[in-house]
Structure formats: C-alpha cells, structure tokens
Amino acid sequence: MAADLRSLSAVPLFATVDAARLRRLAERSAVRSYAAGAAVVLHGQPGAHLLVLESGSLTAVRETAHGQRRRLGEFTAPCAVDKAAIFDHSGHSATWLASSRSRVRFVPAAELSVLIAEYPTVHAKVLGHLAGTLREYRAELVHASFADTTARVAAWISAAAADGAGTVHLPGAQQGLAEAVGATRVSVNRALRTLAGEGLLRIGKGSVEVRAPAGLAERGKAFGT
C-alpha cells in the first residue's frame, strides 16, 4: 500500500490530495502492466476509469478505416491521461498504446468526481488541462492548415526539445514522426534532410540532434503563429 500511495502522490493531479484520500483511491482502483506495443484502451471504449500512468510511457493514436494512423501525443509517467473521456461520456478520445513497458492504474470515474468536488486544486488542474488541450489543438489546426511539412516537423522537434539543444528520440522513428505531424514518411525524410542542410539539426538513427534551437523554433512557425 505504501508503494501505491507514493505512486499516486507523484502524479501532478493528486499532488495536494491527503494520504487518507489517496489510500481510498488505491483501494478502489486496479493496476495493470503492459508490454511495449500493447493497447491499454481503444478509441470509443467507454471512459469508465481515469487512466493514471505510474511508470513507462503511452502513445495516443487514431486510425482511419483504411489503416492510416495519426499520433496525437506521447505521454511519460507520472501523469493522468484522457480526462475528457470521463466527462463527455463519448468514450476514449484515442487508442492508448504502451510505447514502453508501462504500469497503468484505472481509477473509477466516480472517484475523480469526488476529488473535483472536495479539492479546489484538483478542480483547477482538470480545468487547466482541458483549456490547455483546446489551445494546443487550435494551434495544431493552424499548422495543419497552413504550414508545410518542413515547418510541422521543425515545430514538433522544437517542442520535444523544450529545454533547448539535445537529442530528441523520434516516436517510431521517421514513420512515427510522420504519423505525429500528419504527413508521409517520404515527405518527413525530405523535411529532415532540409533542416539538416540548414544546420538546424543532425539526423541520427531513430533520433535527431538539435543544433540550433532558436533557428529550429523559428523555422517551425506557420505564418508567424
């Protein structure tokens, strides 16, 4: 139980929740482990539980009827994901895959509702998350509508290297990056070579090394957005 409480308290959403309430969450939730590549929940599956990632990492994806995949984000523990599925009763917004060996706690939706009612800090974090997600999707819509592939790739890498220069590992290599920015692997490969030719990054095996963070961020802007 002590390990469960430590795992829960490390999740930002639960940082201000007292030990007694965390103990109740631990007792009323289930924990499962997943190998890399395993599906945790499927898109549209009823959102009966809040997904709390205690270790490992998850990838959110959506697929078309023709098998085309779009990656909607990479999430690293500790965190709680897909909170919207709890509130709009429309099911999970994506299929969530373990991108590495992961431990996920399934917290009943009713328990999250109790926390929101009892803790103003939890209420504020949930609202802040939903507002931030809406803002991110609007910015992404602008990029998808107006930015070329090179700009979208530059923006994605720049965001992934938020602390500046360094090595950024690509999710699923270049194919995964293509799924993340909504482009083909061929066009992403071309974009990476363009950015490398401009001296902004160096291409590695399944990764890139950011060499000019400011230049890369500027390259990623879509018409000044």
Short mmCIF file of C-alpha atoms in Angstrom, two decimals:
data_model
loop_
_atom_site.label_atom_id
_atom_site.label_comp_id
_atom_site.label_asym_id
_atom_site.label_seq_id
_atom_site.Cartn_x
_atom_site.Cartn_y
_atom_site.Cartn_z
CA MET A 1 0.00 0.00 0.00
CA ALA A 2 2.85 2.41 0.80
CA ALA A 3 4.22 1.96 -2.71
CA ASP A 4 0.76 2.66 -4.16
CA LEU A 5 0.48 5.88 -2.16
CA ARG A 6 3.91 7.03 -3.35
CA SER A 7 2.99 6.29 -6.95
CA LEU A 8 -0.28 8.21 -6.70
CA SER A 9 1.21 11.20 -4.91
CA ALA A 10 3.81 11.54 -7.69
CA VAL A 11 1.04 12.22 -10.23
CA PRO A 12 0.63 16.03 -10.53
CA LEU A 13 -3.18 15.78 -10.45
CA PHE A 14 -3.04 14.19 -6.98
CA ALA A 15 -0.16 16.25 -5.54
CA THR A 16 -2.37 18.07 -2.99
CA VAL A 17 -4.59 15.12 -2.07
CA ASP A 18 -4.21 13.88 1.52
CA ALA A 19 -3.00 10.39 2.43
CA ALA A 20 -6.41 9.13 3.51
CA ARG A 21 -7.98 10.03 0.17
CA LEU A 22 -5.02 8.57 -1.73
CA ARG A 23 -5.45 5.35 0.24
CA ARG A 24 -9.10 5.23 -0.85
CA LEU A 25 -8.06 5.73 -4.47
CA ALA A 26 -5.53 2.92 -4.18
CA GLU A 27 -8.08 0.56 -2.64
CA ARG A 28 -10.77 1.29 -5.24
CA SER A 29 -8.56 1.21 -8.33
CA ALA A 30 -6.96 -1.59 -10.33
CA VAL A 31 -3.39 -1.70 -11.64
CA ARG A 32 -2.24 -3.43 -14.80
CA SER A 33 1.12 -3.77 -16.51
CA TYR A 34 1.56 -3.61 -20.29
CA ALA A 35 4.37 -4.62 -22.62
CA ALA A 36 5.53 -2.13 -25.26
CA GLY A 37 3.03 -2.01 -28.12
CA ALA A 38 0.07 -3.32 -26.11
CA ALA A 39 -3.26 -1.49 -26.25
CA VAL A 40 -4.41 -0.11 -22.90
CA VAL A 41 -7.84 1.13 -24.09
CA LEU A 42 -9.38 1.51 -27.53
CA HIS A 43 -10.80 4.62 -29.17
CA GLY A 44 -14.51 4.92 -28.34
CA GLN A 45 -14.35 2.46 -25.45
CA PRO A 46 -16.47 3.78 -22.53
CA GLY A 47 -14.48 6.09 -20.27
CA ALA A 48 -15.38 4.40 -17.00
CA HIS A 49 -11.93 4.98 -15.48
CA LEU A 50 -9.28 7.67 -15.36
CA LEU A 51 -6.03 6.31 -16.77
CA VAL A 52 -3.16 7.07 -14.39
CA LEU A 53 0.24 6.27 -15.85
CA GLU A 54 2.52 5.36 -12.93
CA SER A 55 5.54 4.17 -14.93
CA GLY A 56 6.54 3.92 -18.57
CA SER A 57 5.00 5.87 -21.43
CA LEU A 58 1.84 5.93 -23.54
CA THR A 59 1.07 6.99 -27.10
CA ALA A 60 -2.36 8.24 -28.16
CA VAL A 61 -3.32 7.26 -31.72
CA ARG A 62 -6.30 7.41 -34.06
CA GLU A 63 -6.65 5.23 -37.16
CA THR A 64 -8.81 5.59 -40.25
CA ALA A 65 -10.85 2.79 -41.79
CA HIS A 66 -8.05 2.45 -44.35
CA GLY A 67 -5.39 1.88 -41.71
CA GLN A 68 -3.81 5.34 -41.74
CA ARG A 69 -2.58 6.32 -38.30
CA ARG A 70 -2.21 9.71 -36.63
CA ARG A 71 -0.26 10.02 -33.40
CA LEU A 72 -1.89 12.51 -31.05
CA GLY A 73 0.78 12.66 -28.39
CA GLU A 74 3.42 10.92 -26.31
CA PHE A 75 2.99 10.87 -22.52
CA THR A 76 5.54 9.90 -19.90
CA ALA A 77 4.85 8.85 -16.30
CA PRO A 78 3.75 10.07 -13.87
CA CYS A 79 0.57 11.58 -15.30
CA ALA A 80 -3.17 11.12 -15.79
CA VAL A 81 -4.40 11.00 -19.40
CA ASP A 82 -7.61 11.39 -21.42
CA LYS A 83 -9.53 13.19 -18.67
CA ALA A 84 -12.11 14.34 -21.22
CA ALA A 85 -13.35 10.76 -21.63
CA ILE A 86 -14.62 10.91 -18.05
CA PHE A 87 -16.77 13.98 -18.59
CA ASP A 88 -18.38 13.88 -22.04
CA HIS A 89 -19.48 10.22 -21.96
CA SER A 90 -18.36 9.77 -25.58
CA GLY A 91 -15.72 7.18 -24.85
CA HIS A 92 -11.95 7.43 -25.00
CA SER A 93 -10.75 10.04 -27.47
CA ALA A 94 -7.98 7.80 -28.80
CA THR A 95 -6.50 4.34 -28.65
CA TRP A 96 -3.84 4.38 -25.97
CA LEU A 97 -0.79 2.20 -26.60
CA ALA A 98 2.08 1.42 -24.25
CA SER A 99 5.18 2.77 -26.01
CA SER A 100 7.39 1.14 -23.38
CA ARG A 101 6.72 -1.29 -20.56
CA SER A 102 4.14 0.57 -18.50
CA ARG A 103 2.11 0.38 -15.32
CA VAL A 104 -1.36 1.93 -15.52
CA ARG A 105 -3.81 2.46 -12.68
CA PHE A 106 -7.52 2.54 -13.52
CA VAL A 107 -9.23 4.98 -11.15
CA PRO A 108 -13.06 4.82 -11.24
CA ALA A 109 -14.62 7.91 -12.80
CA ALA A 110 -16.76 8.46 -9.70
CA GLU A 111 -13.61 8.85 -7.58
CA LEU A 112 -12.34 11.64 -9.82
CA SER A 113 -15.70 13.41 -9.48
CA VAL A 114 -15.40 13.22 -5.69
CA LEU A 115 -11.89 14.69 -5.80
CA ILE A 116 -13.00 17.55 -8.03
CA ALA A 117 -15.81 18.36 -5.58
CA GLU A 118 -13.59 18.16 -2.47
CA TYR A 119 -10.31 19.68 -3.69
CA PRO A 120 -10.28 23.08 -5.46
CA THR A 121 -6.71 22.37 -6.60
CA VAL A 122 -7.81 19.20 -8.42
CA HIS A 123 -10.73 21.09 -9.96
CA ALA A 124 -8.35 23.81 -11.16
CA LYS A 125 -5.86 21.30 -12.60
CA VAL A 126 -8.57 19.49 -14.57
CA LEU A 127 -9.96 22.74 -16.00
CA GLY A 128 -6.45 23.98 -16.76
CA HIS A 129 -5.64 20.74 -18.56
CA LEU A 130 -8.79 20.85 -20.68
CA ALA A 131 -8.23 24.51 -21.57
CA GLY A 132 -4.60 23.83 -22.46
CA THR A 133 -5.57 20.88 -24.64
CA LEU A 134 -8.09 23.02 -26.52
CA ARG A 135 -5.44 25.71 -27.09
CA GLU A 136 -2.93 23.12 -28.34
CA TYR A 137 -5.41 21.61 -30.79
CA ARG A 138 -6.29 25.03 -32.18
CA ALA A 139 -2.59 25.79 -32.71
CA GLU A 140 -2.17 22.39 -34.36
CA LEU A 141 -5.13 23.09 -36.64
CA VAL A 142 -3.43 26.29 -37.83
CA HIS A 143 -0.21 24.38 -38.51
CA ALA A 144 -2.01 21.56 -40.31
CA SER A 145 -3.89 24.09 -42.45
CA PHE A 146 -1.07 26.48 -43.38
CA ALA A 147 2.37 25.09 -42.54
CA ASP A 148 4.29 22.86 -44.93
CA THR A 149 5.75 19.54 -43.79
CA THR A 150 9.16 21.05 -43.02
CA ALA A 151 7.59 23.63 -40.70
CA ARG A 152 5.45 20.98 -38.98
CA VAL A 153 8.47 18.73 -38.44
CA ALA A 154 10.53 21.65 -37.13
CA ALA A 155 7.74 22.65 -34.73
CA TRP A 156 7.33 19.09 -33.43
CA ILE A 157 11.05 18.60 -32.81
CA SER A 158 11.35 22.05 -31.24
CA ALA A 159 8.52 21.26 -28.81
CA ALA A 160 10.02 17.85 -27.99
CA ALA A 161 13.34 19.54 -27.21
CA ALA A 162 11.69 22.10 -24.96
CA ASP A 163 14.84 22.50 -22.88
CA GLY A 164 16.88 23.57 -25.91
CA ALA A 165 19.61 21.68 -27.72
CA GLY A 166 19.97 17.94 -27.30
CA THR A 167 18.95 14.59 -28.72
CA VAL A 168 15.27 14.02 -29.47
CA HIS A 169 14.16 10.42 -29.91
CA LEU A 170 11.54 10.06 -32.63
CA PRO A 171 8.43 8.02 -31.73
CA GLY A 172 8.51 5.02 -34.05
CA ALA A 173 11.45 6.55 -35.97
CA GLN A 174 10.60 8.58 -39.09
CA GLN A 175 7.34 6.71 -39.70
CA GLY A 176 6.21 7.58 -36.19
CA LEU A 177 7.16 11.22 -36.71
CA ALA A 178 5.14 11.20 -39.93
CA GLU A 179 2.12 9.92 -38.00
CA ALA A 180 2.66 12.64 -35.39
CA VAL A 181 2.69 15.53 -37.88
CA GLY A 182 0.16 14.13 -40.34
CA ALA A 183 2.47 13.59 -43.31
CA THR A 184 4.02 10.74 -45.28
CA ARG A 185 7.32 9.15 -44.27
CA VAL A 186 8.87 10.25 -47.57
CA SER A 187 7.93 13.90 -47.00
CA VAL A 188 9.18 13.74 -43.40
CA ASN A 189 12.50 12.30 -44.56
CA ARG A 190 12.78 15.14 -47.07
CA ALA A 191 11.93 17.70 -44.37
CA LEU A 192 14.57 16.30 -42.00
CA ARG A 193 17.20 16.47 -44.73
CA THR A 194 16.19 20.08 -45.44
CA LEU A 195 16.53 21.03 -41.78
CA ALA A 196 19.85 19.21 -41.54
CA GLY A 197 21.07 21.04 -44.65
CA GLU A 198 20.19 24.33 -42.97
CA GLY A 199 22.36 23.37 -39.99
CA LEU A 200 19.42 23.21 -37.57
CA LEU A 201 19.76 19.53 -36.65
CA ARG A 202 21.69 16.35 -37.30
CA ILE A 203 19.85 13.16 -38.26
CA GLY A 204 20.61 10.04 -36.22
CA LYS A 205 19.19 6.53 -36.10
CA GLY A 206 15.68 6.97 -34.72
CA SER A 207 16.63 10.37 -33.32
CA VAL A 208 17.78 13.85 -34.22
CA GLU A 209 20.26 16.15 -32.52
CA VAL A 210 19.09 19.74 -32.26
CA ARG A 211 21.99 22.05 -33.12
CA ALA A 212 20.27 25.44 -33.32
CA PRO A 213 17.22 25.57 -31.00
CA ALA A 214 16.26 29.18 -31.76
CA GLY A 215 16.57 28.68 -35.50
CA LEU A 216 14.57 25.47 -35.38
CA ALA A 217 11.78 27.14 -33.38
CA GLU A 218 11.63 29.99 -35.88
CA ARG A 219 11.57 27.50 -38.77
CA GLY A 220 8.58 25.82 -37.16
CA LYS A 221 6.36 28.87 -37.17
CA ALA A 222 3.44 28.93 -39.58
CA PHE A 223 2.95 32.44 -40.93
CA GLY A 224 4.02 34.00 -37.65
CA THR A 225 1.71 31.91 -35.44
#
